Coordinates of N, CA, C and O in Angstrom, one line a residue:
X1 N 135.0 96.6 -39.4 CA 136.0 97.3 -40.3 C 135.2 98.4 -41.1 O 134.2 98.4 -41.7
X2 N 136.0 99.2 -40.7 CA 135.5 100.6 -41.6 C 135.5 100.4 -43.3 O 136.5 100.0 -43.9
X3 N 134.5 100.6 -43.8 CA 134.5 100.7 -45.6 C 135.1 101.9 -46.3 O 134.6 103.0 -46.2
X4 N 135.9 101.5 -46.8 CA 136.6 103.1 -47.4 C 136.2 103.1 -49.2 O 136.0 102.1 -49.9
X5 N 136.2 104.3 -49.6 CA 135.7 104.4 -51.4 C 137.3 103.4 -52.1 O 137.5 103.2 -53.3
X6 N 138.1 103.2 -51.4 CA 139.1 102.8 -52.4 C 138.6 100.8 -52.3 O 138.5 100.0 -53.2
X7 N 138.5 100.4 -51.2 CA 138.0 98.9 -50.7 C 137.0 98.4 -51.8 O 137.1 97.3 -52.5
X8 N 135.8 99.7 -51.9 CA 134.4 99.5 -52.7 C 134.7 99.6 -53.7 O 133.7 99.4 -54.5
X9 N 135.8 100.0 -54.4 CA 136.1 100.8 -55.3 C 137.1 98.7 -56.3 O 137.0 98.2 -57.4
X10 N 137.5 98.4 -55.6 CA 138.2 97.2 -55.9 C 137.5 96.1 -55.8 O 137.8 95.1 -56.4
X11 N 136.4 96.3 -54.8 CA 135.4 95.1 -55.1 C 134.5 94.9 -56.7 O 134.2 94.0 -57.4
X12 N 134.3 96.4 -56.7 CA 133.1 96.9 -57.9 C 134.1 96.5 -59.2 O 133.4 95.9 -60.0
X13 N 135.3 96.7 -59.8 CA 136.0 96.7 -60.5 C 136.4 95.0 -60.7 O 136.9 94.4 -61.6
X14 N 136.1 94.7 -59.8 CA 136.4 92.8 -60.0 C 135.4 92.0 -60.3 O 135.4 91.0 -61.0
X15 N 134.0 92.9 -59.5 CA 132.8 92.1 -60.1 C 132.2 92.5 -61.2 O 131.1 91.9 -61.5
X16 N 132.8 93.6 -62.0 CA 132.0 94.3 -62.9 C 133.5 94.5 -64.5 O 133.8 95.5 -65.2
X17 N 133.9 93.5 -64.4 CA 135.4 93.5 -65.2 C 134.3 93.3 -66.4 O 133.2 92.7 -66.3
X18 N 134.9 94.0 -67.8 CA 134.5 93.9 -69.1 C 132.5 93.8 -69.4 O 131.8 93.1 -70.1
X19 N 132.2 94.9 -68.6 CA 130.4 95.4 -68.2 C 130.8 96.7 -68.6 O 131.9 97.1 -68.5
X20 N 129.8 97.4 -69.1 CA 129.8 98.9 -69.5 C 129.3 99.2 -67.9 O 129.9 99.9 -67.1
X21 N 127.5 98.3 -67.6 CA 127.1 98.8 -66.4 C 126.9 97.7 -65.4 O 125.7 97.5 -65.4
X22 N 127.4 97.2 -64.8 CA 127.3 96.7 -63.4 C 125.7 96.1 -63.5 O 124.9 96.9 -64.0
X23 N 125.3 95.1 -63.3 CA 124.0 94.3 -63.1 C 123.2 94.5 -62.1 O 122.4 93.6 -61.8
X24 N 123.1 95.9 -61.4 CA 122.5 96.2 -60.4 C 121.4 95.7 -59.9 O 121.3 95.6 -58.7
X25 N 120.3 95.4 -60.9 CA 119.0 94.6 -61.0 C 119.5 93.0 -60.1 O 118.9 92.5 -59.2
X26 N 120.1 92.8 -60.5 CA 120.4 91.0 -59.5 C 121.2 91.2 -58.6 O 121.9 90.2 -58.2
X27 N 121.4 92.5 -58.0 CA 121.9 92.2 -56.7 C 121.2 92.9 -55.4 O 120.8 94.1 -55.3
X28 N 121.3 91.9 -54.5 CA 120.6 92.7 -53.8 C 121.0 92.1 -52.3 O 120.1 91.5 -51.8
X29 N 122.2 92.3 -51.7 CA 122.8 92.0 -50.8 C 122.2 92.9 -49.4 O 121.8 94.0 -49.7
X30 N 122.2 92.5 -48.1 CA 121.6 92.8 -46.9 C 122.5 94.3 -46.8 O 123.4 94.6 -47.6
X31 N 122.3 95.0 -45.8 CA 122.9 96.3 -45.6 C 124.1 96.2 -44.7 O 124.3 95.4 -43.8
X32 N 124.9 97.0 -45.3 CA 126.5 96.8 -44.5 C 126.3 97.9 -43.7 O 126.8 97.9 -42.6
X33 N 125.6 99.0 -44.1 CA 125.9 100.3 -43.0 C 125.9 101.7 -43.9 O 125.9 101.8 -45.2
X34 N 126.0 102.6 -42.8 CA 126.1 104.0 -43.7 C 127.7 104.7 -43.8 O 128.5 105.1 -43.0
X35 N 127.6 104.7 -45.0 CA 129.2 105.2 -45.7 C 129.4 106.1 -45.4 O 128.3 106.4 -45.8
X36 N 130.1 107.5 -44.9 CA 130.1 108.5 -44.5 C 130.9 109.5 -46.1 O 132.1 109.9 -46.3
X37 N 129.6 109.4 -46.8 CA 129.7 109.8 -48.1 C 127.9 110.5 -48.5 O 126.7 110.0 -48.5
X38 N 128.6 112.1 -48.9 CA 127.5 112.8 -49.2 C 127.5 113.4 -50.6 O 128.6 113.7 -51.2
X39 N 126.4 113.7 -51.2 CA 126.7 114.1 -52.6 C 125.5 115.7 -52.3 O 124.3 116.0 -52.2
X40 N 127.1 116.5 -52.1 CA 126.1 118.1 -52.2 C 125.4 118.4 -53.3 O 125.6 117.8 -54.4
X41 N 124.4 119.5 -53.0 CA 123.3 120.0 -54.3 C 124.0 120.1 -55.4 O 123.5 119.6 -56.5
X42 N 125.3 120.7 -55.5 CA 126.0 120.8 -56.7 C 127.3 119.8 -57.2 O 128.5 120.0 -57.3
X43 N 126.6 118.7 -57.3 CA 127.3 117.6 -57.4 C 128.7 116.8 -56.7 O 129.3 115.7 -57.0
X44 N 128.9 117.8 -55.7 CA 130.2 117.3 -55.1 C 130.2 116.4 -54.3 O 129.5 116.6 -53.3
X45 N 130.9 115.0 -54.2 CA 131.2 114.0 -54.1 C 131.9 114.1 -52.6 O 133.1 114.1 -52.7
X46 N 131.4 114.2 -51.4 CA 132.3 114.1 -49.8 C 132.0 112.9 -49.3 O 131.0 112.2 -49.2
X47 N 133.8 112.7 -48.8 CA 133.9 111.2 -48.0 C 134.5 111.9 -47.2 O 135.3 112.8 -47.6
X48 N 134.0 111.5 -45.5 CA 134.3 112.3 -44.4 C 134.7 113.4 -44.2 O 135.7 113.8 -43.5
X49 N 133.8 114.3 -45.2 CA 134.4 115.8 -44.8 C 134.7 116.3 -46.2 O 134.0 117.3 -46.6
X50 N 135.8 115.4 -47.0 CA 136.7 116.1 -47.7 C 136.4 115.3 -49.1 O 136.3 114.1 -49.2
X51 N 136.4 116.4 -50.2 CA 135.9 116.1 -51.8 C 136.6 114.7 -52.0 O 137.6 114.3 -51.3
X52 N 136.1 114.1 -53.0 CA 136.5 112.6 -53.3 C 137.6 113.2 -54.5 O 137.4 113.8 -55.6
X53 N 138.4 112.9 -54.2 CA 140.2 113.6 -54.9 C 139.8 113.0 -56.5 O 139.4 113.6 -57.5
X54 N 140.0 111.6 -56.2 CA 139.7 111.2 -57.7 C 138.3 111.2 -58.5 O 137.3 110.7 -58.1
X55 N 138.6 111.9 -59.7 CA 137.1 111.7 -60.8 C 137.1 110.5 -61.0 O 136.0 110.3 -61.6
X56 N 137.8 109.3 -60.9 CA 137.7 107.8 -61.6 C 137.2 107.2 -60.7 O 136.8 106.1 -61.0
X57 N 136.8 107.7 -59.0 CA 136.1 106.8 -58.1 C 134.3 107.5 -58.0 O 133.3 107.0 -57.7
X58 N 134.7 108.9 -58.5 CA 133.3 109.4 -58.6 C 132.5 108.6 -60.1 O 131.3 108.3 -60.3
X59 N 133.3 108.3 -60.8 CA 132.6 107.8 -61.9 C 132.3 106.4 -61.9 O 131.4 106.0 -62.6
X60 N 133.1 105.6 -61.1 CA 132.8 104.1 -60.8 C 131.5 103.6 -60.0 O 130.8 102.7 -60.2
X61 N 131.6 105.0 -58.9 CA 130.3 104.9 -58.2 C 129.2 105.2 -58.6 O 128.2 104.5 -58.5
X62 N 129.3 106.2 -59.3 CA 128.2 106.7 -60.2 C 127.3 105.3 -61.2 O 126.1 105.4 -61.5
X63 N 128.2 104.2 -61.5 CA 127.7 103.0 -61.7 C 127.0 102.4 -61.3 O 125.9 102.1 -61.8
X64 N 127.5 101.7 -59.8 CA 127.4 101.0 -58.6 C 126.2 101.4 -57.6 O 125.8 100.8 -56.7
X65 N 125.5 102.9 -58.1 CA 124.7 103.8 -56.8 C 122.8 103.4 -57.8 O 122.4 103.3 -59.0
X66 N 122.4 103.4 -56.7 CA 120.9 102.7 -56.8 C 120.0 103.5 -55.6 O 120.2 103.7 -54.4
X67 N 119.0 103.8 -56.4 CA 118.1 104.6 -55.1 C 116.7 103.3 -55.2 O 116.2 102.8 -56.2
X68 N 116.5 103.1 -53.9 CA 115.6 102.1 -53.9 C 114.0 103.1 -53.1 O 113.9 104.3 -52.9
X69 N 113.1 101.8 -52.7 CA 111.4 102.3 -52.5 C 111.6 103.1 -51.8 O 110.8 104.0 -51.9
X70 N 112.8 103.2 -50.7 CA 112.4 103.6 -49.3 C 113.1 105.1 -49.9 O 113.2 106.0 -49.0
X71 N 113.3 105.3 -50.8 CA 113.9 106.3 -51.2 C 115.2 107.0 -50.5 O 115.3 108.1 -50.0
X72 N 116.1 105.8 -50.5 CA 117.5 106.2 -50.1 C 118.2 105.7 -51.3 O 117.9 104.9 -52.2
X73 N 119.5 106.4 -51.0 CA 120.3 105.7 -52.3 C 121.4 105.2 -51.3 O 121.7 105.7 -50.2
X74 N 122.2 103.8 -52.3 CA 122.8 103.2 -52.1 C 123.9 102.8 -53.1 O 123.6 102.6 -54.3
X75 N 125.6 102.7 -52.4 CA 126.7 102.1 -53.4 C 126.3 100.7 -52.9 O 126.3 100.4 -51.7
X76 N 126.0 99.7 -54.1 CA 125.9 98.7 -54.4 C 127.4 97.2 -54.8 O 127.9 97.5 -55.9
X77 N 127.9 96.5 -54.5 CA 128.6 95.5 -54.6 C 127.8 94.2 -54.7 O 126.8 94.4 -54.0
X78 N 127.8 92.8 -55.4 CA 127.3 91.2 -55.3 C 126.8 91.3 -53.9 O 125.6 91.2 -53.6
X79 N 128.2 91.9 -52.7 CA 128.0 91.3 -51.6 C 127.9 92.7 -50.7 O 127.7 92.4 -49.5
X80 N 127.9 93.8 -50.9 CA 127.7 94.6 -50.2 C 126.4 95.9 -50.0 O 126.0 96.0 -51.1
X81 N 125.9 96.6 -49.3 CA 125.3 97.7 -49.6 C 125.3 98.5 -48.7 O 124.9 98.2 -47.6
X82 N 125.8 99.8 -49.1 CA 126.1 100.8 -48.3 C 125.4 102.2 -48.4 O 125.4 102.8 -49.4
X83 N 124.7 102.8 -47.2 CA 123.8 103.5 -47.9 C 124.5 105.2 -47.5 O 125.1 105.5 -46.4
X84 N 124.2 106.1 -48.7 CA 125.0 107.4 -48.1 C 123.8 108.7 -48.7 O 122.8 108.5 -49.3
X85 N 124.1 109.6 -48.4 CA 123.4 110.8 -47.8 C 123.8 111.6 -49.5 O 124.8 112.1 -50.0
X86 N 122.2 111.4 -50.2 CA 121.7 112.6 -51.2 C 121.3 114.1 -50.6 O 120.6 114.2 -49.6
X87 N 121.8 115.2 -51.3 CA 121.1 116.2 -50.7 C 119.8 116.6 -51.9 O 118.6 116.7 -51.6
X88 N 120.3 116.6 -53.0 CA 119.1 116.4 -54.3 C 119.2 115.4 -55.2 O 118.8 114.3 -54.7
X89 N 119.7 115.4 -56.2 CA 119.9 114.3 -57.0 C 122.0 114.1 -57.2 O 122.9 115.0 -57.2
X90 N 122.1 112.6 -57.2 CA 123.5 112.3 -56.8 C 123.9 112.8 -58.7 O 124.9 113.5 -58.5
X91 N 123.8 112.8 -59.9 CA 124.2 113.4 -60.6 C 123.7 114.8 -61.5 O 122.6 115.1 -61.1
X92 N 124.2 115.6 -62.4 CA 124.1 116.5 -62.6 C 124.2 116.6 -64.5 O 125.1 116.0 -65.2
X93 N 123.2 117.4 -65.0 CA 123.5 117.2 -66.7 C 123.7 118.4 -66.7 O 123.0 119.3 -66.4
X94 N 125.0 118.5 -67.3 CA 125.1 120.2 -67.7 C 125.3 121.0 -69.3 O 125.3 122.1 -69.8
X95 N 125.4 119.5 -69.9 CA 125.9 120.1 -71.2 C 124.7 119.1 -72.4 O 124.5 117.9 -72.5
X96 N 123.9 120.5 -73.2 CA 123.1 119.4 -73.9 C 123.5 119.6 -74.8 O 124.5 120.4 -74.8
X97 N 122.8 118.9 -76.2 CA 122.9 118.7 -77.9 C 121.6 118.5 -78.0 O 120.9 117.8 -77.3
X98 N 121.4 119.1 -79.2 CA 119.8 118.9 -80.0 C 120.0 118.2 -81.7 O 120.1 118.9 -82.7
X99 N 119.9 117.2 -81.5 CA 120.4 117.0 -83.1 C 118.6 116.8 -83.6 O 117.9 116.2 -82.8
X100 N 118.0 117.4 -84.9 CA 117.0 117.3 -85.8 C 115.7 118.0 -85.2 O 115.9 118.4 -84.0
X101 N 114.8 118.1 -85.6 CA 113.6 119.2 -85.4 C 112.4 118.5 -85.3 O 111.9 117.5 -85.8
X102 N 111.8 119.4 -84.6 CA 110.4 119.0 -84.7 C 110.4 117.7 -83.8 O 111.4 117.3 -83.3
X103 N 108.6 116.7 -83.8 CA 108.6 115.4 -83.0 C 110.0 114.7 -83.6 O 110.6 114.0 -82.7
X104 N 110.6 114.7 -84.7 CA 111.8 114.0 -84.6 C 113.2 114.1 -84.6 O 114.0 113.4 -85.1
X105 N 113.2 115.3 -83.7 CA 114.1 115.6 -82.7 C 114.9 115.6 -81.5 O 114.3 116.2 -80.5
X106 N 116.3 115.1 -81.2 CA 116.4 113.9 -80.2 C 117.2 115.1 -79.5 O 117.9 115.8 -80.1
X107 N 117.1 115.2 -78.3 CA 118.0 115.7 -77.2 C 118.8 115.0 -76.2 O 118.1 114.6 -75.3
X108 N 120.5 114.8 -76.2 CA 120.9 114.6 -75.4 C 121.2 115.6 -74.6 O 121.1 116.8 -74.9
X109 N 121.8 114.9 -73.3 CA 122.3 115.5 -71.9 C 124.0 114.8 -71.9 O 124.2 113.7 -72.5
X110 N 124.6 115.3 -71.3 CA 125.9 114.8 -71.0 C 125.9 115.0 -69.8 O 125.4 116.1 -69.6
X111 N 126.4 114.3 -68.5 CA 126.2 114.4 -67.0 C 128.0 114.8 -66.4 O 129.1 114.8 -67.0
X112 N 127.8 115.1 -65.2 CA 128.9 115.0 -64.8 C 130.0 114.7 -64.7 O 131.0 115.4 -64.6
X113 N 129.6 112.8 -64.7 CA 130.5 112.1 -64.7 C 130.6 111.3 -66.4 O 130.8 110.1 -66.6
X114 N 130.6 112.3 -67.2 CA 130.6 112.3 -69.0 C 129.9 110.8 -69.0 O 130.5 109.8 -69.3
X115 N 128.7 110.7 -68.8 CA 127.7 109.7 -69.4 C 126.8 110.1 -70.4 O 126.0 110.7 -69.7
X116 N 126.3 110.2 -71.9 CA 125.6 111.0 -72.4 C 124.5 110.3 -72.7 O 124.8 109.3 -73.3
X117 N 122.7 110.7 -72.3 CA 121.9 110.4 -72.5 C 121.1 110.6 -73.3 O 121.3 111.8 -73.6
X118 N 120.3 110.3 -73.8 CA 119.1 110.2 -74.9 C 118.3 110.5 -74.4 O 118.0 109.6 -73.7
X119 N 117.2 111.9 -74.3 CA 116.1 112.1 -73.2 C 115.3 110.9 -74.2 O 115.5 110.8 -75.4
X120 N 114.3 110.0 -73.4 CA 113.7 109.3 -74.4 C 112.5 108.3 -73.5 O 111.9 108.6 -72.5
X121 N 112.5 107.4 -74.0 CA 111.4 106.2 -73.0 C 112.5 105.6 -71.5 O 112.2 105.3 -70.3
X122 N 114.0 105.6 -72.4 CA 115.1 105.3 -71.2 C 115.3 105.9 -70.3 O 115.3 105.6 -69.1
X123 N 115.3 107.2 -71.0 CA 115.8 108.0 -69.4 C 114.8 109.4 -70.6 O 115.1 109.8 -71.7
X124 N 113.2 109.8 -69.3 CA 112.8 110.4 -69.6 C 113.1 111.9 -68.9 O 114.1 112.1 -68.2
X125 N 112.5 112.6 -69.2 CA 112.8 114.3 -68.9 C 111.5 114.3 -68.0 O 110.4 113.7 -68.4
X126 N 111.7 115.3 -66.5 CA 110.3 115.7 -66.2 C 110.9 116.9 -65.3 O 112.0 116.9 -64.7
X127 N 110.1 117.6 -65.5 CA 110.2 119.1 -64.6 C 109.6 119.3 -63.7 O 108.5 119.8 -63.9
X128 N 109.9 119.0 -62.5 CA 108.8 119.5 -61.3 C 109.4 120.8 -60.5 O 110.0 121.7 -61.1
X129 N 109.3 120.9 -59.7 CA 109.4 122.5 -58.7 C 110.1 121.8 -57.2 O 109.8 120.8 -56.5
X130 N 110.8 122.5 -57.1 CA 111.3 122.6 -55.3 C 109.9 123.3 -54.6 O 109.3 124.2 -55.0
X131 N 109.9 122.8 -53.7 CA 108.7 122.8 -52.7 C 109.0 124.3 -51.8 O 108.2 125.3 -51.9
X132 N 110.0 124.2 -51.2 CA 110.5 125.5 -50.7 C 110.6 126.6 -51.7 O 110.7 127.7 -51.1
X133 N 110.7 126.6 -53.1 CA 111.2 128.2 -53.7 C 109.9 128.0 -55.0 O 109.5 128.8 -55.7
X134 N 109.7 126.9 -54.9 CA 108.5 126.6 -56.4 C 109.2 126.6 -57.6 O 108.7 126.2 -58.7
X135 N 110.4 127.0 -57.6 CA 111.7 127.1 -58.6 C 112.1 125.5 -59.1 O 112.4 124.5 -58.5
X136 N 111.8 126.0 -61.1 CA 111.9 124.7 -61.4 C 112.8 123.2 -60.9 O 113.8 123.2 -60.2
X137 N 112.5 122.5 -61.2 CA 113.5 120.7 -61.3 C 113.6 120.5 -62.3 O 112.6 119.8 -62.6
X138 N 114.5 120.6 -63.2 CA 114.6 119.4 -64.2 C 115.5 118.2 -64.2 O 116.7 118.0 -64.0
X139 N 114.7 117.4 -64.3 CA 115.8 116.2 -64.0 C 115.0 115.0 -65.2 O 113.9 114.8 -65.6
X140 N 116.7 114.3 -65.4 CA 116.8 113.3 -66.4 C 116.9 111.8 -65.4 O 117.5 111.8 -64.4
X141 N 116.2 110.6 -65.9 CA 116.6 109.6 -64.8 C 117.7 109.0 -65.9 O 117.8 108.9 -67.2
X142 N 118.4 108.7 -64.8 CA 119.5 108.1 -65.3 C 119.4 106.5 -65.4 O 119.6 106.1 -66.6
X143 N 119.1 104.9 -64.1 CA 119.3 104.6 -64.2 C 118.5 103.8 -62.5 O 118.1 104.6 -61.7
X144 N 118.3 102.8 -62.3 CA 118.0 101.9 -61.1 C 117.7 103.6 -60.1 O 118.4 103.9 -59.2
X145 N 116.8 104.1 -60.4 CA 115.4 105.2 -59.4 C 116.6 106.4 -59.7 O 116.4 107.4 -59.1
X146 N 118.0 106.3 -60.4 CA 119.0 107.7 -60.1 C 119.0 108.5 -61.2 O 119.0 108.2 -62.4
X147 N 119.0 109.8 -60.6 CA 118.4 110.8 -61.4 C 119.5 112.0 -61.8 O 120.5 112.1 -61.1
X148 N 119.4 112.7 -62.8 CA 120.4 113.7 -62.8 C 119.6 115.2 -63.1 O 118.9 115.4 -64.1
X149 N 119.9 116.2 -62.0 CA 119.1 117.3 -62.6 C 120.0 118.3 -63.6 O 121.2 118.1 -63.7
X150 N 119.5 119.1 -64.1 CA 119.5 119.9 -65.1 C 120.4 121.2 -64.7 O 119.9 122.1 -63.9
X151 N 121.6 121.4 -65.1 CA 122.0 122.6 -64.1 C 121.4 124.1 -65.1 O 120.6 124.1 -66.1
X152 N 121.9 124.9 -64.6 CA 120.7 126.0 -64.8 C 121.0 126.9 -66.3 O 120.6 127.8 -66.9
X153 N 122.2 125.9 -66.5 CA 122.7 126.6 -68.2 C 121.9 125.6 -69.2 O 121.4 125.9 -70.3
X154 N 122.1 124.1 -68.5 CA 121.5 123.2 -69.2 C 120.1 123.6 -70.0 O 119.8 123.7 -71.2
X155 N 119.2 123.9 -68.3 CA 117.9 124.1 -68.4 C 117.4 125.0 -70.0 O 116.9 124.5 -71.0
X156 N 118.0 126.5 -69.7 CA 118.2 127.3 -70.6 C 118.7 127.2 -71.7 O 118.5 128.2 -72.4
X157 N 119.4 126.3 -72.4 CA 119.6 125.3 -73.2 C 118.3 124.8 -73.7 O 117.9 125.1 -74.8
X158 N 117.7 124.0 -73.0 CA 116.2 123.3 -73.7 C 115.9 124.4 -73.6 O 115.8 124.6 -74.8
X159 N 115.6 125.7 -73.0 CA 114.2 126.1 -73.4 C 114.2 126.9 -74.4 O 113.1 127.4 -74.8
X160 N 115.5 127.1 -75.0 CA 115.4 127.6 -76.7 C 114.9 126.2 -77.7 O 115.2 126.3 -78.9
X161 N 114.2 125.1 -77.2 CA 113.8 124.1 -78.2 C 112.3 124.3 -77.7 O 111.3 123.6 -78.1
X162 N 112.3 125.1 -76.8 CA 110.9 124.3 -76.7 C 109.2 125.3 -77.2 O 109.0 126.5 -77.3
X163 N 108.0 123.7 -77.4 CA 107.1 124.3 -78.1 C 106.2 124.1 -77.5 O 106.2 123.2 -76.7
X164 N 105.3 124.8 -77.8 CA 103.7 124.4 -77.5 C 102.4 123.8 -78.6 O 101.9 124.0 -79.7
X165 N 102.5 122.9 -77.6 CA 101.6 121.6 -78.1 C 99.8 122.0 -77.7 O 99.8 122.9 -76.9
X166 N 98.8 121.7 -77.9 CA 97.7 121.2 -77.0 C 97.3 120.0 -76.5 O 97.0 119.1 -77.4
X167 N 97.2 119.8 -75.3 CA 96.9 118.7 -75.1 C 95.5 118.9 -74.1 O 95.2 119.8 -73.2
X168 N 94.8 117.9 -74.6 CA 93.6 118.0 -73.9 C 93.0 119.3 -73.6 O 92.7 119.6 -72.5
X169 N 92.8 120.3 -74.6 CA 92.4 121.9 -75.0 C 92.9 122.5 -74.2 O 92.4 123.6 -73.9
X170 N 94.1 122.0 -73.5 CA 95.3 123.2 -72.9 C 96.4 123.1 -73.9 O 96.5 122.2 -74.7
X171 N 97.4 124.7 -73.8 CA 98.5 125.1 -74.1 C 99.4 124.8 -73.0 O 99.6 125.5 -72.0
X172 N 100.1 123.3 -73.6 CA 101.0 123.1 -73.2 C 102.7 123.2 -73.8 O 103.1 122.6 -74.8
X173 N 103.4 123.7 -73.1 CA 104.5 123.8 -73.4 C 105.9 122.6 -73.2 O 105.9 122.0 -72.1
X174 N 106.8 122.4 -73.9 CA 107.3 120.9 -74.0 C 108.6 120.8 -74.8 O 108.7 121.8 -75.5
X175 N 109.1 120.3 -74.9 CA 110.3 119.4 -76.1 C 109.9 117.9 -76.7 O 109.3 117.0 -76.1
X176 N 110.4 118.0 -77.8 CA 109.9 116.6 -78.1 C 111.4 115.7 -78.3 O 112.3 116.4 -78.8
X177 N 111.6 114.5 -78.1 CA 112.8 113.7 -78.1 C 112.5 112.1 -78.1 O 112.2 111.4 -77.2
X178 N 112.5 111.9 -79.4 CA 112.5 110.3 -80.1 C 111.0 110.3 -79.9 O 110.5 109.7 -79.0
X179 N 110.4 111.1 -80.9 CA 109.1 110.9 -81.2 C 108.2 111.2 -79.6 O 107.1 110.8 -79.7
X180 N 108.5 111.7 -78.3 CA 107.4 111.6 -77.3 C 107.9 113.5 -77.1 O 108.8 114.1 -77.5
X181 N 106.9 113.8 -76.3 CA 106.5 115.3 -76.2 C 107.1 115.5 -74.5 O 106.7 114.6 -73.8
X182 N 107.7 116.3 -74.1 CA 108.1 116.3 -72.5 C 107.3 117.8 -72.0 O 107.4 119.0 -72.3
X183 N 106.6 117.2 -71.4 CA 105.9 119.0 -70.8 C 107.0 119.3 -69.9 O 107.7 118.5 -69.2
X184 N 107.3 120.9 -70.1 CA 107.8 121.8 -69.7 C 107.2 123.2 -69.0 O 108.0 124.1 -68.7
X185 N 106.0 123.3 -68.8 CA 105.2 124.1 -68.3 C 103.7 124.5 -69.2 O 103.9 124.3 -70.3
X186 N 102.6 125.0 -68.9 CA 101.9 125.7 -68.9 C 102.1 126.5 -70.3 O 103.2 126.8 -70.5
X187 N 101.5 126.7 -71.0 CA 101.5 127.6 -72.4 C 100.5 128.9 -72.0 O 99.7 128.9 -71.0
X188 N 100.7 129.8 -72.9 CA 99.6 130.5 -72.9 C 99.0 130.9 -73.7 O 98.1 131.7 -73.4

């Protein structure tokens, strides 16, 4: 039997009744197969071909999805696991807030699928580079290895917060959020 997002979508909602997030940590059910569900660089959500119509099944999943060692991600069920095709990261932060200053100033992200995060020890901030252009990464983790990167208004957003620190008699440059320092490149 073919798995469709509306099937997964009714299992996840019965085992996850009155949960903000789904128990992903204690489940860990054998592999059902590959879902023919891809999440393009710019967050769009495809099941065979064609955009996932509803925002309420992109956001259910967005719960349910787990990237594990082997570094694949997977929609998760008690009894199911289905693995589907990331092209970068399956969510996206596009809208931040900076509430207070200096080390005791906290920056959220708001994602995609309107989850809003605390850059923090929970879900830290790190910038690395695409391999192919050397052009920054920012990405926030969200959640069981899932990540959300920084869209490019976001980005620019932090980097009107950000300072330079020294660490280890380099100029480094960074944000700070709930007391910890996030390098953001190289100072000069």
């Amino acid at each position: 039997m073919s798995q469709t997002p509306e099937n997964l979508v009714e299992q996840v909602e019965k085992s996850a009744k009155n949960l903000s997030q789904p128990p992903l940590e204690q489940w860990h059910p054998e592999l059902s197969g590959d879902m023919d569900l891809r999440i393009s660089r710019d967050g769009e959500w495809i099941h065979k071909g064609k955009p996932l119509g509803r925002e309420a099944i992109v956001r259910l999943f967005s719960t349910i999805l787990r990237r594990e060692d082997d570094s694949e991600y997977y929609l998760l069920t008690p009894v199911e696991k289905w693995r589907i095709q990331v092209e970068d990261t399956p969510l996206l932060a596009h809208s931040l807030d900076v509430e207070g200053s200096g080390n005791e100033q906290v920056v959220r992200l708001t994602t995609n699928v309107g989850e809003t995060l605390e850059v923090g020890n929970e879900h830290p901030l790190e910038v690395g580079s695409y391999e192919d252009s050397g052009q920054p990464r920012p990405i926030i983790r969200v959640r069981h290895g899932v990540d959300a990167r920084l869209t490019t208004a976001a980005y620019y957003d932090l980097a009107k917060h950000v300072v330079e620190q020294t660490i280890d008699g380099k100029a480094v440059l960074g944000v700070f959020s709930h007391g910890n320092f996030y390098k953001i490149g190289q100072g000069g």
